[in-house]
Amino acid sequence: MSIKINKRIVTIERHILDEQAAFPDASGTLTALLYDMALAAKLISSHTTRAGLADVIGATGTVNVQGEEVQLLDEYAHRTIFQLNDHTGRLCVMGSEEEKDIISIPDKYDCGKYVLLFDPLDGSGNIDYNVSVGTIFSILRRKSESGPGTLEDVLQKGAEIVAAGYIVYGSSTMMVYSTGNGVHGFTLDPGIGEFLLSHPNLRLPQPKFYSANQGYQSRWSEGIQRYTRWLRGEEGNTRSLSLRYIGSMIADIHRNLLGGGVFYYPADTKSPNGKLRMLFEAQPMSFIIEQAGGYASTGRQPILDIQPTALHQRTPLFVGNRELVEKAEEFIARYDGV
Ligand code: AHM
Ligand code: MG
């Protein structure tokens, strides 16, 4: 009997190694870092799928049946990523949305040439509703020469990102990453515990969706209100897009990456810089979407060109198909002045 195999099975490990092969001088450090992020994703995924059981096996701050303290999921995700990366000699510093200051590598371990920034569990406010949440990360080269990494190593433009990715814990767990050579998506096969290549070379298709929290519309500028109407087929637009808003940025942007569309979280009268964090949310997601042929902007300038000045700074964000994001810039320039 001859077995016909018409689809190559590619694990994330194989894929990361193949990407490295394009750079003969690569030391393998980035490859190992990415692989550890895939491992973190599997560990976090096994917890997110049990999130609803917290009330059954013990609530946060209490002790579970094994006598261990039950952690908040975002704390667990933060600690998992930190512990997988603090001792490897690959990083000089880390930054997490869950931590006020930069995170130094413990003195007893070597410092390396990379910087890791992460949002351990984005959208964690959604966990109680069984809505998808996710992890976001970016990797940069250090700026300082040697020794412990500094704030300057962390505060870099998105254009300097070497690799970025996200993991969405949804009806299946997917990891999507880019090293600046396109965007590739992997689905976790829980039976074998491996991420398998399911979405090679992702490119944004023709747009179908727009995603924003329209509950805040009365707080938006005229330009953003008119832009939203334009997306709905008014303001001279001859077609309309469908509204989809989950309220979990990774899930919203992931859907738009696969289906085409724009996600925006603009400034409003209550939050002059919007809600999302430049380093932990906007930069990595913008890098990925631009690698998939899209564009990301504050509404006035490209996200990836902005020099951040503070670890937790916020930014308005418009990200998705280029023509839709440029249209937002047009409306803002026309109606909101300088
Ligand atoms: P978080 O980092 O505290 O989880 O907040 C970020 C989340 C995003 O995932 C999502 O896009 C946004 O907050 C939703 O905010 P809102 O409820 O204001 O629409
Ligand atoms: Mg977040």
PDB file of C-alpha atoms in Angstrom, residues 20-313:
ATOM      1  CA  GLN A  20      17.468  30.869  11.116  1.00  0.00           C
ATOM      2  CA  ALA A  21      19.060  28.981   8.225  1.00  0.00           C
ATOM      3  CA  ALA A  22      18.537  32.112   6.092  1.00  0.00           C
ATOM      4  CA  PHE A  23      21.105  33.845   8.339  1.00  0.00           C
ATOM      5  CA  PRO A  24      24.282  31.746   8.255  1.00  0.00           C
ATOM      6  CA  ASP A  25      25.953  33.929  10.920  1.00  0.00           C
ATOM      7  CA  ALA A  26      23.103  33.581  13.403  1.00  0.00           C
ATOM      8  CA  SER A  27      24.200  32.182  16.751  1.00  0.00           C
ATOM      9  CA  GLY A  28      20.869  30.481  17.470  1.00  0.00           C
ATOM     10  CA  THR A  29      20.098  32.780  20.402  1.00  0.00           C
ATOM     11  CA  LEU A  30      17.008  34.317  18.806  1.00  0.00           C
ATOM     12  CA  THR A  31      15.868  30.879  17.706  1.00  0.00           C
ATOM     13  CA  ALA A  32      16.112  29.579  21.267  1.00  0.00           C
ATOM     14  CA  LEU A  33      14.311  32.642  22.621  1.00  0.00           C
ATOM     15  CA  LEU A  34      11.423  32.168  20.229  1.00  0.00           C
ATOM     16  CA  TYR A  35      11.208  28.523  21.036  1.00  0.00           C
ATOM     17  CA  ASP A  36      10.990  29.320  24.738  1.00  0.00           C
ATOM     18  CA  MET A  37       8.117  31.700  23.990  1.00  0.00           C
ATOM     19  CA  ALA A  38       6.322  28.793  22.311  1.00  0.00           C
ATOM     20  CA  LEU A  39       6.945  26.755  25.462  1.00  0.00           C
ATOM     21  CA  ALA A  40       5.588  29.578  27.633  1.00  0.00           C
ATOM     22  CA  ALA A  41       2.528  29.624  25.369  1.00  0.00           C
ATOM     23  CA  LYS A  42       1.874  25.931  25.982  1.00  0.00           C
ATOM     24  CA  LEU A  43       2.222  26.326  29.753  1.00  0.00           C
ATOM     25  CA  ILE A  44      -0.063  29.372  29.859  1.00  0.00           C
ATOM     26  CA  SER A  45      -2.547  27.728  27.514  1.00  0.00           C
ATOM     27  CA  SER A  46      -2.913  24.736  29.805  1.00  0.00           C
ATOM     28  CA  HIS A  47      -3.919  27.165  32.575  1.00  0.00           C
ATOM     29  CA  THR A  48      -6.242  29.432  30.569  1.00  0.00           C
ATOM     30  CA  THR A  49      -8.337  26.476  29.493  1.00  0.00           C
ATOM     31  CA  ARG A  50      -8.876  25.658  33.191  1.00  0.00           C
ATOM     32  CA  ALA A  51      -9.631  29.254  34.165  1.00  0.00           C
ATOM     33  CA  GLY A  52     -13.322  28.627  34.798  1.00  0.00           C
ATOM     34  CA  LEU A  53     -12.398  25.959  37.328  1.00  0.00           C
ATOM     35  CA  ALA A  54     -10.943  28.512  39.745  1.00  0.00           C
ATOM     36  CA  ASP A  55     -14.218  28.577  41.658  1.00  0.00           C
ATOM     37  CA  VAL A  56     -14.295  24.810  41.806  1.00  0.00           C
ATOM     38  CA  ILE A  57     -10.711  24.070  42.808  1.00  0.00           C
ATOM     39  CA  GLY A  58     -10.090  27.248  44.771  1.00  0.00           C
ATOM     40  CA  ALA A  59     -10.346  30.971  44.103  1.00  0.00           C
ATOM     41  CA  THR A  60      -7.396  33.302  43.711  1.00  0.00           C
ATOM     42  CA  GLY A  61      -5.614  34.007  46.959  1.00  0.00           C
ATOM     43  CA  THR A  62      -6.873  30.737  48.406  1.00  0.00           C
ATOM     44  CA  VAL A  63      -5.223  27.351  48.572  1.00  0.00           C
ATOM     45  CA  ASN A  64      -6.117  24.636  46.076  1.00  0.00           C
ATOM     46  CA  VAL A  65      -6.562  20.946  46.765  1.00  0.00           C
ATOM     47  CA  GLN A  66      -2.835  20.304  46.391  1.00  0.00           C
ATOM     48  CA  GLY A  67      -2.130  22.897  49.063  1.00  0.00           C
ATOM     49  CA  GLU A  68      -0.715  25.376  46.512  1.00  0.00           C
ATOM     50  CA  GLU A  69      -1.847  28.951  46.349  1.00  0.00           C
ATOM     51  CA  VAL A  70      -4.015  29.606  43.290  1.00  0.00           C
ATOM     52  CA  GLN A  71      -2.517  32.437  41.277  1.00  0.00           C
ATOM     53  CA  LEU A  72      -4.221  35.036  39.201  1.00  0.00           C
ATOM     54  CA  LEU A  73      -3.816  33.935  35.608  1.00  0.00           C
ATOM     55  CA  ASP A  74      -2.006  37.091  34.563  1.00  0.00           C
ATOM     56  CA  GLU A  75       0.433  36.674  37.435  1.00  0.00           C
ATOM     57  CA  TYR A  76       0.984  33.076  36.431  1.00  0.00           C
ATOM     58  CA  ALA A  77       1.600  34.095  32.810  1.00  0.00           C
ATOM     59  CA  HIS A  78       4.005  36.836  33.879  1.00  0.00           C
ATOM     60  CA  ARG A  79       5.975  34.527  36.135  1.00  0.00           C
ATOM     61  CA  THR A  80       6.119  31.734  33.572  1.00  0.00           C
ATOM     62  CA  ILE A  81       7.641  33.992  30.931  1.00  0.00           C
ATOM     63  CA  PHE A  82      10.071  35.519  33.430  1.00  0.00           C
ATOM     64  CA  GLN A  83      11.228  32.176  34.809  1.00  0.00           C
ATOM     65  CA  LEU A  84      11.776  30.669  31.377  1.00  0.00           C
ATOM     66  CA  ASN A  85      13.988  33.599  30.407  1.00  0.00           C
ATOM     67  CA  ASP A  86      15.838  34.927  33.463  1.00  0.00           C
ATOM     68  CA  HIS A  87      18.707  32.420  33.476  1.00  0.00           C
ATOM     69  CA  THR A  88      19.413  31.718  29.809  1.00  0.00           C
ATOM     70  CA  GLY A  89      22.094  34.357  29.199  1.00  0.00           C
ATOM     71  CA  ARG A  90      20.166  35.574  26.140  1.00  0.00           C
ATOM     72  CA  LEU A  91      18.601  38.700  27.650  1.00  0.00           C
ATOM     73  CA  CYS A  92      19.988  41.799  29.324  1.00  0.00           C
ATOM     74  CA  VAL A  93      16.630  43.087  30.548  1.00  0.00           C
ATOM     75  CA  MET A  94      12.888  42.425  30.306  1.00  0.00           C
ATOM     76  CA  GLY A  95       9.777  44.573  30.555  1.00  0.00           C
ATOM     77  CA  SER A  96       6.260  43.396  31.349  1.00  0.00           C
ATOM     78  CA  GLU A  97       2.915  45.126  31.350  1.00  0.00           C
ATOM     79  CA  GLU A  98       2.444  43.627  34.816  1.00  0.00           C
ATOM     80  CA  GLU A  99       5.584  45.227  36.283  1.00  0.00           C
ATOM     81  CA  LYS A 100       6.057  48.937  37.025  1.00  0.00           C
ATOM     82  CA  ASP A 101       9.800  49.051  36.295  1.00  0.00           C
ATOM     83  CA  ILE A 102      12.139  47.266  33.934  1.00  0.00           C
ATOM     84  CA  ILE A 103      12.998  43.730  35.067  1.00  0.00           C
ATOM     85  CA  SER A 104      16.681  43.079  35.614  1.00  0.00           C
ATOM     86  CA  ILE A 105      18.327  39.730  35.052  1.00  0.00           C
ATOM     87  CA  PRO A 106      19.255  38.305  38.494  1.00  0.00           C
ATOM     88  CA  ASP A 107      22.940  38.990  39.355  1.00  0.00           C
ATOM     89  CA  LYS A 108      23.851  35.299  39.424  1.00  0.00           C
ATOM     90  CA  TYR A 109      23.048  34.885  35.701  1.00  0.00           C
ATOM     91  CA  ASP A 110      24.808  36.194  32.588  1.00  0.00           C
ATOM     92  CA  CYS A 111      23.383  39.071  30.580  1.00  0.00           C
ATOM     93  CA  GLY A 112      22.861  38.622  26.851  1.00  0.00           C
ATOM     94  CA  LYS A 113      22.302  40.742  23.771  1.00  0.00           C
ATOM     95  CA  TYR A 114      18.495  40.801  23.563  1.00  0.00           C
ATOM     96  CA  VAL A 115      15.619  42.597  25.276  1.00  0.00           C
ATOM     97  CA  LEU A 116      12.237  40.901  25.813  1.00  0.00           C
ATOM     98  CA  LEU A 117       9.038  42.902  26.271  1.00  0.00           C
ATOM     99  CA  PHE A 118       5.732  41.204  26.981  1.00  0.00           C
ATOM    100  CA  ASP A 119       2.114  41.597  27.942  1.00  0.00           C
ATOM    101  CA  PRO A 120       1.589  38.270  29.724  1.00  0.00           C
ATOM    102  CA  LEU A 121      -2.199  38.122  29.406  1.00  0.00           C
ATOM    103  CA  ASP A 122      -3.831  40.834  27.359  1.00  0.00           C
ATOM    104  CA  GLY A 123      -7.564  41.197  27.810  1.00  0.00           C
ATOM    105  CA  SER A 124      -7.449  39.374  31.136  1.00  0.00           C
ATOM    106  CA  GLY A 125     -10.586  41.250  32.227  1.00  0.00           C
ATOM    107  CA  ASN A 126     -12.392  38.916  29.806  1.00  0.00           C
ATOM    108  CA  ILE A 127     -11.402  35.661  31.469  1.00  0.00           C
ATOM    109  CA  ASP A 128     -14.486  35.513  33.670  1.00  0.00           C
ATOM    110  CA  TYR A 129     -16.649  35.598  30.523  1.00  0.00           C
ATOM    111  CA  ASN A 130     -14.761  32.783  28.769  1.00  0.00           C
ATOM    112  CA  VAL A 131     -13.644  35.175  26.037  1.00  0.00           C
ATOM    113  CA  SER A 132     -10.303  34.748  24.257  1.00  0.00           C
ATOM    114  CA  VAL A 133      -7.248  36.356  25.834  1.00  0.00           C
ATOM    115  CA  GLY A 134      -3.659  36.389  24.657  1.00  0.00           C
ATOM    116  CA  THR A 135       0.053  36.935  25.238  1.00  0.00           C
ATOM    117  CA  ILE A 136       2.068  39.478  23.239  1.00  0.00           C
ATOM    118  CA  PHE A 137       5.844  39.761  23.007  1.00  0.00           C
ATOM    119  CA  SER A 138       8.605  41.569  21.168  1.00  0.00           C
ATOM    120  CA  ILE A 139      12.351  41.040  21.011  1.00  0.00           C
ATOM    121  CA  LEU A 140      14.876  43.819  20.406  1.00  0.00           C
ATOM    122  CA  ARG A 141      18.669  44.050  20.290  1.00  0.00           C
ATOM    123  CA  ARG A 142      20.206  45.807  23.260  1.00  0.00           C
ATOM    124  CA  LYS A 143      21.575  49.336  22.722  1.00  0.00           C
ATOM    125  CA  SER A 144      24.006  49.412  25.623  1.00  0.00           C
ATOM    126  CA  GLU A 145      27.349  47.672  25.162  1.00  0.00           C
ATOM    127  CA  SER A 146      27.438  45.303  28.118  1.00  0.00           C
ATOM    128  CA  GLY A 147      26.391  44.702  31.710  1.00  0.00           C
ATOM    129  CA  PRO A 148      22.794  44.863  32.945  1.00  0.00           C
ATOM    130  CA  GLY A 149      20.276  46.264  30.480  1.00  0.00           C
ATOM    131  CA  THR A 150      18.873  49.746  31.019  1.00  0.00           C
ATOM    132  CA  LEU A 151      15.695  51.676  30.340  1.00  0.00           C
ATOM    133  CA  GLU A 152      17.358  52.929  27.152  1.00  0.00           C
ATOM    134  CA  ASP A 153      17.545  49.326  25.909  1.00  0.00           C
ATOM    135  CA  VAL A 154      13.814  48.977  26.442  1.00  0.00           C
ATOM    136  CA  LEU A 155      12.680  52.332  25.032  1.00  0.00           C
ATOM    137  CA  GLN A 156      13.210  51.659  21.332  1.00  0.00           C
ATOM    138  CA  LYS A 157      11.131  52.421  18.273  1.00  0.00           C
ATOM    139  CA  GLY A 158       8.923  49.627  16.968  1.00  0.00           C
ATOM    140  CA  ALA A 159      10.933  49.821  13.738  1.00  0.00           C
ATOM    141  CA  GLU A 160      13.845  48.300  15.694  1.00  0.00           C
ATOM    142  CA  ILE A 161      11.926  45.131  16.608  1.00  0.00           C
ATOM    143  CA  VAL A 162      13.774  41.962  15.614  1.00  0.00           C
ATOM    144  CA  ALA A 163      10.898  39.558  16.233  1.00  0.00           C
ATOM    145  CA  ALA A 164       7.400  39.795  17.656  1.00  0.00           C
ATOM    146  CA  GLY A 165       4.525  37.454  18.202  1.00  0.00           C
ATOM    147  CA  TYR A 166       1.275  36.812  19.970  1.00  0.00           C
ATOM    148  CA  ILE A 167      -0.554  33.811  21.284  1.00  0.00           C
ATOM    149  CA  VAL A 168      -4.326  33.761  21.277  1.00  0.00           C
ATOM    150  CA  TYR A 169      -5.998  31.387  23.727  1.00  0.00           C
ATOM    151  CA  GLY A 170      -9.258  30.831  21.891  1.00  0.00           C
ATOM    152  CA  SER A 171     -11.288  27.865  20.760  1.00  0.00           C
ATOM    153  CA  SER A 172      -7.832  26.628  19.856  1.00  0.00           C
ATOM    154  CA  THR A 173      -4.504  28.106  20.911  1.00  0.00           C
ATOM    155  CA  MET A 174      -2.603  29.809  18.119  1.00  0.00           C
ATOM    156  CA  MET A 175       0.834  31.372  18.048  1.00  0.00           C
ATOM    157  CA  VAL A 176       1.587  33.929  15.345  1.00  0.00           C
ATOM    158  CA  TYR A 177       5.077  35.332  14.929  1.00  0.00           C
ATOM    159  CA  SER A 178       7.323  37.276  12.608  1.00  0.00           C
ATOM    160  CA  THR A 179      11.062  37.787  12.437  1.00  0.00           C
ATOM    161  CA  GLY A 180      10.646  40.395   9.729  1.00  0.00           C
ATOM    162  CA  ASN A 181      10.199  37.774   7.055  1.00  0.00           C
ATOM    163  CA  GLY A 182       6.415  37.554   6.812  1.00  0.00           C
ATOM    164  CA  VAL A 183       3.914  36.370   9.386  1.00  0.00           C
ATOM    165  CA  HIS A 184       3.294  32.737  10.223  1.00  0.00           C
ATOM    166  CA  GLY A 185       0.577  31.128  12.316  1.00  0.00           C
ATOM    167  CA  PHE A 186       0.681  27.852  14.237  1.00  0.00           C
ATOM    168  CA  THR A 187      -2.121  25.973  15.932  1.00  0.00           C
ATOM    169  CA  LEU A 188      -1.501  23.998  19.081  1.00  0.00           C
ATOM    170  CA  ASP A 189      -2.361  20.331  18.728  1.00  0.00           C
ATOM    171  CA  PRO A 190      -3.178  19.524  22.354  1.00  0.00           C
ATOM    172  CA  GLY A 191      -2.927  15.785  21.670  1.00  0.00           C
ATOM    173  CA  ILE A 192       0.800  15.971  20.954  1.00  0.00           C
ATOM    174  CA  GLY A 193       1.578  19.307  22.625  1.00  0.00           C
ATOM    175  CA  GLU A 194       3.074  20.817  19.470  1.00  0.00           C
ATOM    176  CA  PHE A 195       2.383  24.008  17.552  1.00  0.00           C
ATOM    177  CA  LEU A 196       1.910  23.005  13.903  1.00  0.00           C
ATOM    178  CA  LEU A 197       2.120  25.404  10.983  1.00  0.00           C
ATOM    179  CA  SER A 198      -1.476  26.114   9.970  1.00  0.00           C
ATOM    180  CA  HIS A 199      -1.305  29.635   8.473  1.00  0.00           C
ATOM    181  CA  PRO A 200       1.914  30.178   6.485  1.00  0.00           C
ATOM    182  CA  ASN A 201       2.683  33.636   5.045  1.00  0.00           C
ATOM    183  CA  LEU A 202      -0.355  35.448   6.367  1.00  0.00           C
ATOM    184  CA  ARG A 203      -1.376  38.517   4.355  1.00  0.00           C
ATOM    185  CA  LEU A 204      -4.307  40.772   5.164  1.00  0.00           C
ATOM    186  CA  PRO A 205      -7.153  39.973   2.755  1.00  0.00           C
ATOM    187  CA  GLN A 206      -9.691  42.509   1.451  1.00  0.00           C
ATOM    188  CA  PRO A 207     -11.255  44.089   4.538  1.00  0.00           C
ATOM    189  CA  LYS A 208     -14.487  42.793   6.039  1.00  0.00           C
ATOM    190  CA  PHE A 209     -14.497  44.173   9.596  1.00  0.00           C
ATOM    191  CA  TYR A 210     -14.087  47.266  11.695  1.00  0.00           C
ATOM    192  CA  SER A 211     -13.489  46.928  15.430  1.00  0.00           C
ATOM    193  CA  ALA A 212     -13.752  49.673  18.019  1.00  0.00           C
ATOM    194  CA  ASN A 213     -15.599  50.232  21.275  1.00  0.00           C
ATOM    195  CA  GLN A 214     -18.460  52.349  19.910  1.00  0.00           C
ATOM    196  CA  GLY A 215     -19.794  52.718  23.438  1.00  0.00           C
ATOM    197  CA  TYR A 216     -17.261  55.560  23.751  1.00  0.00           C
ATOM    198  CA  GLN A 217     -18.365  57.320  20.563  1.00  0.00           C
ATOM    199  CA  SER A 218     -19.646  60.445  22.315  1.00  0.00           C
ATOM    200  CA  ARG A 219     -16.143  60.972  23.709  1.00  0.00           C
ATOM    201  CA  TRP A 220     -14.446  60.741  20.292  1.00  0.00           C
ATOM    202  CA  SER A 221     -13.329  63.670  18.140  1.00  0.00           C
ATOM    203  CA  GLU A 222     -15.343  64.713  15.103  1.00  0.00           C
ATOM    204  CA  GLY A 223     -12.765  63.119  12.778  1.00  0.00           C
ATOM    205  CA  ILE A 224     -13.056  59.740  14.489  1.00  0.00           C
ATOM    206  CA  GLN A 225     -16.852  59.879  14.623  1.00  0.00           C
ATOM    207  CA  ARG A 226     -17.006  60.686  10.916  1.00  0.00           C
ATOM    208  CA  TYR A 227     -14.421  57.990  10.129  1.00  0.00           C
ATOM    209  CA  THR A 228     -16.605  55.456  11.952  1.00  0.00           C
ATOM    210  CA  ARG A 229     -19.602  56.533   9.895  1.00  0.00           C
ATOM    211  CA  TRP A 230     -17.477  56.177   6.755  1.00  0.00           C
ATOM    212  CA  LEU A 231     -16.641  52.588   7.756  1.00  0.00           C
ATOM    213  CA  ARG A 232     -20.394  51.985   8.051  1.00  0.00           C
ATOM    214  CA  GLY A 233     -20.991  53.138   4.482  1.00  0.00           C
ATOM    215  CA  GLU A 234     -21.796  56.804   5.142  1.00  0.00           C
ATOM    216  CA  GLU A 235     -19.711  59.975   4.586  1.00  0.00           C
ATOM    217  CA  GLY A 236     -19.450  59.250   0.861  1.00  0.00           C
ATOM    218  CA  ASN A 237     -18.374  55.618   1.206  1.00  0.00           C
ATOM    219  CA  THR A 238     -20.140  53.223  -1.149  1.00  0.00           C
ATOM    220  CA  ARG A 239     -19.467  50.070   0.852  1.00  0.00           C
ATOM    221  CA  SER A 240     -19.818  49.190   4.499  1.00  0.00           C
ATOM    222  CA  LEU A 241     -17.897  46.900   6.791  1.00  0.00           C
ATOM    223  CA  SER A 242     -19.263  44.622   9.505  1.00  0.00           C
ATOM    224  CA  LEU A 243     -18.703  45.631  13.109  1.00  0.00           C
ATOM    225  CA  ARG A 244     -16.935  43.098  15.318  1.00  0.00           C
ATOM    226  CA  TYR A 245     -15.613  44.031  18.751  1.00  0.00           C
ATOM    227  CA  ILE A 246     -14.593  41.433  21.284  1.00  0.00           C
ATOM    228  CA  GLY A 247     -12.807  43.816  23.657  1.00  0.00           C
ATOM    229  CA  SER A 248      -9.725  41.633  23.732  1.00  0.00           C
ATOM    230  CA  MET A 249      -7.176  43.270  21.447  1.00  0.00           C
ATOM    231  CA  ILE A 250      -5.341  40.145  20.356  1.00  0.00           C
ATOM    232  CA  ALA A 251      -8.558  38.364  19.467  1.00  0.00           C
ATOM    233  CA  ASP A 252      -9.847  41.438  17.612  1.00  0.00           C
ATOM    234  CA  ILE A 253      -6.633  41.977  15.654  1.00  0.00           C
ATOM    235  CA  HIS A 254      -6.211  38.250  15.019  1.00  0.00           C
ATOM    236  CA  ARG A 255      -9.688  38.049  13.485  1.00  0.00           C
ATOM    237  CA  ASN A 256      -8.944  41.087  11.347  1.00  0.00           C
ATOM    238  CA  LEU A 257      -5.609  39.622  10.236  1.00  0.00           C
ATOM    239  CA  LEU A 258      -7.427  36.540   8.956  1.00  0.00           C
ATOM    240  CA  GLY A 259     -10.565  38.286   7.689  1.00  0.00           C
ATOM    241  CA  GLY A 260      -9.271  41.773   6.817  1.00  0.00           C
ATOM    242  CA  GLY A 261     -10.232  44.989   8.559  1.00  0.00           C
ATOM    243  CA  VAL A 262      -9.243  47.734  10.957  1.00  0.00           C
ATOM    244  CA  PHE A 263      -9.010  47.798  14.757  1.00  0.00           C
ATOM    245  CA  TYR A 264      -8.845  51.148  16.530  1.00  0.00           C
ATOM    246  CA  TYR A 265      -8.641  52.371  20.085  1.00  0.00           C
ATOM    247  CA  PRO A 266      -8.449  56.135  19.717  1.00  0.00           C
ATOM    248  CA  ALA A 267      -7.834  58.959  22.126  1.00  0.00           C
ATOM    249  CA  ASP A 268     -11.019  60.338  23.686  1.00  0.00           C
ATOM    250  CA  THR A 269     -11.991  63.147  26.020  1.00  0.00           C
ATOM    251  CA  LYS A 270     -11.356  60.929  29.051  1.00  0.00           C
ATOM    252  CA  SER A 271      -8.119  59.293  27.837  1.00  0.00           C
ATOM    253  CA  PRO A 272      -6.100  61.744  25.747  1.00  0.00           C
ATOM    254  CA  ASN A 273      -3.619  58.996  24.791  1.00  0.00           C
ATOM    255  CA  GLY A 274      -6.079  56.145  24.424  1.00  0.00           C
ATOM    256  CA  LYS A 275      -5.708  53.003  26.515  1.00  0.00           C
ATOM    257  CA  LEU A 276      -3.226  50.701  24.868  1.00  0.00           C
ATOM    258  CA  ARG A 277       0.430  50.572  25.820  1.00  0.00           C
ATOM    259  CA  MET A 278       2.971  51.554  23.207  1.00  0.00           C
ATOM    260  CA  LEU A 279       5.651  49.025  24.155  1.00  0.00           C
ATOM    261  CA  PHE A 280       3.619  46.025  25.203  1.00  0.00           C
ATOM    262  CA  GLU A 281       0.625  46.185  22.863  1.00  0.00           C
ATOM    263  CA  ALA A 282       0.855  48.735  20.049  1.00  0.00           C
ATOM    264  CA  GLN A 283       4.425  48.182  18.849  1.00  0.00           C
ATOM    265  CA  PRO A 284       4.418  44.364  18.571  1.00  0.00           C
ATOM    266  CA  MET A 285       0.930  44.153  17.031  1.00  0.00           C
ATOM    267  CA  SER A 286       1.824  46.938  14.580  1.00  0.00           C
ATOM    268  CA  PHE A 287       5.040  45.146  13.591  1.00  0.00           C
ATOM    269  CA  ILE A 288       3.101  41.954  12.879  1.00  0.00           C
ATOM    270  CA  ILE A 289       0.314  43.651  10.933  1.00  0.00           C
ATOM    271  CA  GLU A 290       2.827  45.594   8.825  1.00  0.00           C
ATOM    272  CA  GLN A 291       4.650  42.336   8.121  1.00  0.00           C
ATOM    273  CA  ALA A 292       1.314  41.009   6.843  1.00  0.00           C
ATOM    274  CA  GLY A 293       0.986  43.944   4.416  1.00  0.00           C
ATOM    275  CA  GLY A 294      -0.988  46.303   6.691  1.00  0.00           C
ATOM    276  CA  TYR A 295      -0.250  49.560   8.449  1.00  0.00           C
ATOM    277  CA  ALA A 296      -0.455  50.981  11.987  1.00  0.00           C
ATOM    278  CA  SER A 297      -0.800  54.604  13.026  1.00  0.00           C
ATOM    279  CA  THR A 298      -1.619  56.819  15.982  1.00  0.00           C
ATOM    280  CA  GLY A 299      -4.037  58.508  13.591  1.00  0.00           C
ATOM    281  CA  ARG A 300      -1.366  61.081  12.801  1.00  0.00           C
ATOM    282  CA  GLN A 301       1.881  59.183  12.354  1.00  0.00           C
ATOM    283  CA  PRO A 302       3.192  55.627  11.984  1.00  0.00           C
ATOM    284  CA  ILE A 303       3.366  53.782  15.314  1.00  0.00           C
ATOM    285  CA  LEU A 304       6.640  52.114  14.404  1.00  0.00           C
ATOM    286  CA  ASP A 305       8.402  55.496  13.930  1.00  0.00           C
ATOM    287  CA  ILE A 306       7.676  56.778  17.421  1.00  0.00           C
ATOM    288  CA  GLN A 307      10.464  56.977  19.968  1.00  0.00           C
ATOM    289  CA  PRO A 308       8.908  55.909  23.292  1.00  0.00           C
ATOM    290  CA  THR A 309       9.840  57.933  26.371  1.00  0.00           C
ATOM    291  CA  ALA A 310       8.243  55.928  29.191  1.00  0.00           C
ATOM    292  CA  LEU A 311       7.852  52.227  29.914  1.00  0.00           C
ATOM    293  CA  HIS A 312       4.080  52.266  30.272  1.00  0.00           C
ATOM    294  CA  GLN A 313       3.202  55.093  27.896  1.00  0.00           C
TER     295      GLN A 313
END
